[in-house]
Amino acid sequence: MITNKTTCPCGSGQPYGQCCGPLLDGSRQAATAEALMRSRYAAYCTGNTPYVLRTWHPSTRPSALDTADQPQWCGLSIVGTAQGGLSDDHGRVEFVASALVGNRLCQFRENSR
């Protein structure tokens, strides 16, 4: 169970209550593209499907997510960012998310905008 004092699953090293927690509960918005990506990863880890859907671009967002076969998320590594800073309207975040799928460790790599 994740509490506000638990290390955030996004890999920042910060406590959840000072990192992604306020984003997932709606009390704060992500200030950067990287913060948004980290918070989305944390939402997958915590099963916060409404947050995942709310932060998904409307042009590609599904109407629902099937969470029955969710993997066990193991870690997030940010490979790089382009734009997406405090004063940017858009940005890109390249990341690798690791998960256990069955008994196999898999990596999902994406360059997200």
mmCIF file of N, CA, C and O in Angstrom, residues 1 6-7 11 14 20 30 35 37 65 74 81 93 96-97:
data_model
loop_
_atom_site.group_PDB
_atom_site.id
_atom_site.type_symbol
_atom_site.label_atom_id
_atom_site.label_comp_id
_atom_site.label_asym_id
_atom_site.label_seq_id
_atom_site.Cartn_x
_atom_site.Cartn_y
_atom_site.Cartn_z
ATOM 1 N N MET A 1 0.832 -1.186 0.000
ATOM 2 C CA MET A 1 0.000 0.000 0.000
ATOM 3 C C MET A 1 0.876 1.249 0.000
ATOM 4 O O MET A 1 1.864 1.333 0.718
ATOM 5 N N THR A 6 5.555 6.958 1.595
ATOM 6 C CA THR A 6 6.190 5.916 0.794
ATOM 7 C C THR A 6 6.946 6.556 -0.368
ATOM 8 O O THR A 6 6.502 7.553 -0.938
ATOM 9 N N THR A 7 8.080 5.985 -0.727
ATOM 10 C CA THR A 7 8.808 6.481 -1.895
ATOM 11 C C THR A 7 7.922 6.326 -3.128
ATOM 12 O O THR A 7 7.330 5.275 -3.352
ATOM 13 N N GLY A 11 9.956 6.608 -9.417
ATOM 14 C CA GLY A 11 11.418 6.546 -9.468
ATOM 15 C C GLY A 11 12.127 7.847 -9.159
ATOM 16 O O GLY A 11 13.345 7.929 -9.269
ATOM 17 N N GLN A 14 11.449 10.747 -4.334
ATOM 18 C CA GLN A 14 10.696 11.618 -3.436
ATOM 19 C C GLN A 14 9.545 10.846 -2.787
ATOM 20 O O GLN A 14 9.058 9.866 -3.343
ATOM 21 N N CYS A 20 4.044 12.447 -6.924
ATOM 22 C CA CYS A 20 2.902 12.173 -7.798
ATOM 23 C C CYS A 20 1.559 12.152 -7.081
ATOM 24 O O CYS A 20 0.522 12.334 -7.720
ATOM 25 N N ALA A 30 0.580 18.574 -13.256
ATOM 26 C CA ALA A 30 1.985 18.368 -13.602
ATOM 27 C C ALA A 30 2.548 19.632 -14.228
ATOM 28 O O ALA A 30 1.950 20.208 -15.127
ATOM 29 N N ALA A 35 7.126 15.311 -15.418
ATOM 30 C CA ALA A 35 6.288 15.107 -14.230
ATOM 31 C C ALA A 35 4.976 14.419 -14.619
ATOM 32 O O ALA A 35 4.491 13.546 -13.896
ATOM 33 N N MET A 37 4.536 12.377 -17.210
ATOM 34 C CA MET A 37 4.835 10.987 -17.540
ATOM 35 C C MET A 37 5.065 10.174 -16.278
ATOM 36 O O MET A 37 4.562 9.046 -16.146
ATOM 37 N N LEU A 65 -10.318 1.371 -19.872
ATOM 38 C CA LEU A 65 -9.124 0.532 -19.837
ATOM 39 C C LEU A 65 -9.466 -0.785 -19.164
ATOM 40 O O LEU A 65 -10.123 -0.807 -18.121
ATOM 41 N N CYS A 74 7.634 -2.583 -12.397
ATOM 42 C CA CYS A 74 8.869 -2.749 -11.624
ATOM 43 C C CYS A 74 9.768 -1.526 -11.618
ATOM 44 O O CYS A 74 10.658 -1.426 -10.778
ATOM 45 N N THR A 81 14.329 13.981 -22.428
ATOM 46 C CA THR A 81 13.196 14.878 -22.643
ATOM 47 C C THR A 81 13.578 15.913 -23.689
ATOM 48 O O THR A 81 14.754 16.239 -23.863
ATOM 49 N N VAL A 93 8.874 12.972 -23.962
ATOM 50 C CA VAL A 93 9.578 12.221 -22.921
ATOM 51 C C VAL A 93 9.807 10.821 -23.444
ATOM 52 O O VAL A 93 8.864 10.110 -23.791
ATOM 53 N N VAL A 96 11.571 4.193 -20.440
ATOM 54 C CA VAL A 96 11.506 2.736 -20.434
ATOM 55 C C VAL A 96 10.811 2.340 -19.140
ATOM 56 O O VAL A 96 11.242 2.720 -18.052
ATOM 57 N N ALA A 97 9.712 1.611 -19.261
ATOM 58 C CA ALA A 97 8.987 1.087 -18.110
ATOM 59 C C ALA A 97 9.202 -0.426 -18.078
ATOM 60 O O ALA A 97 9.057 -1.093 -19.093
#
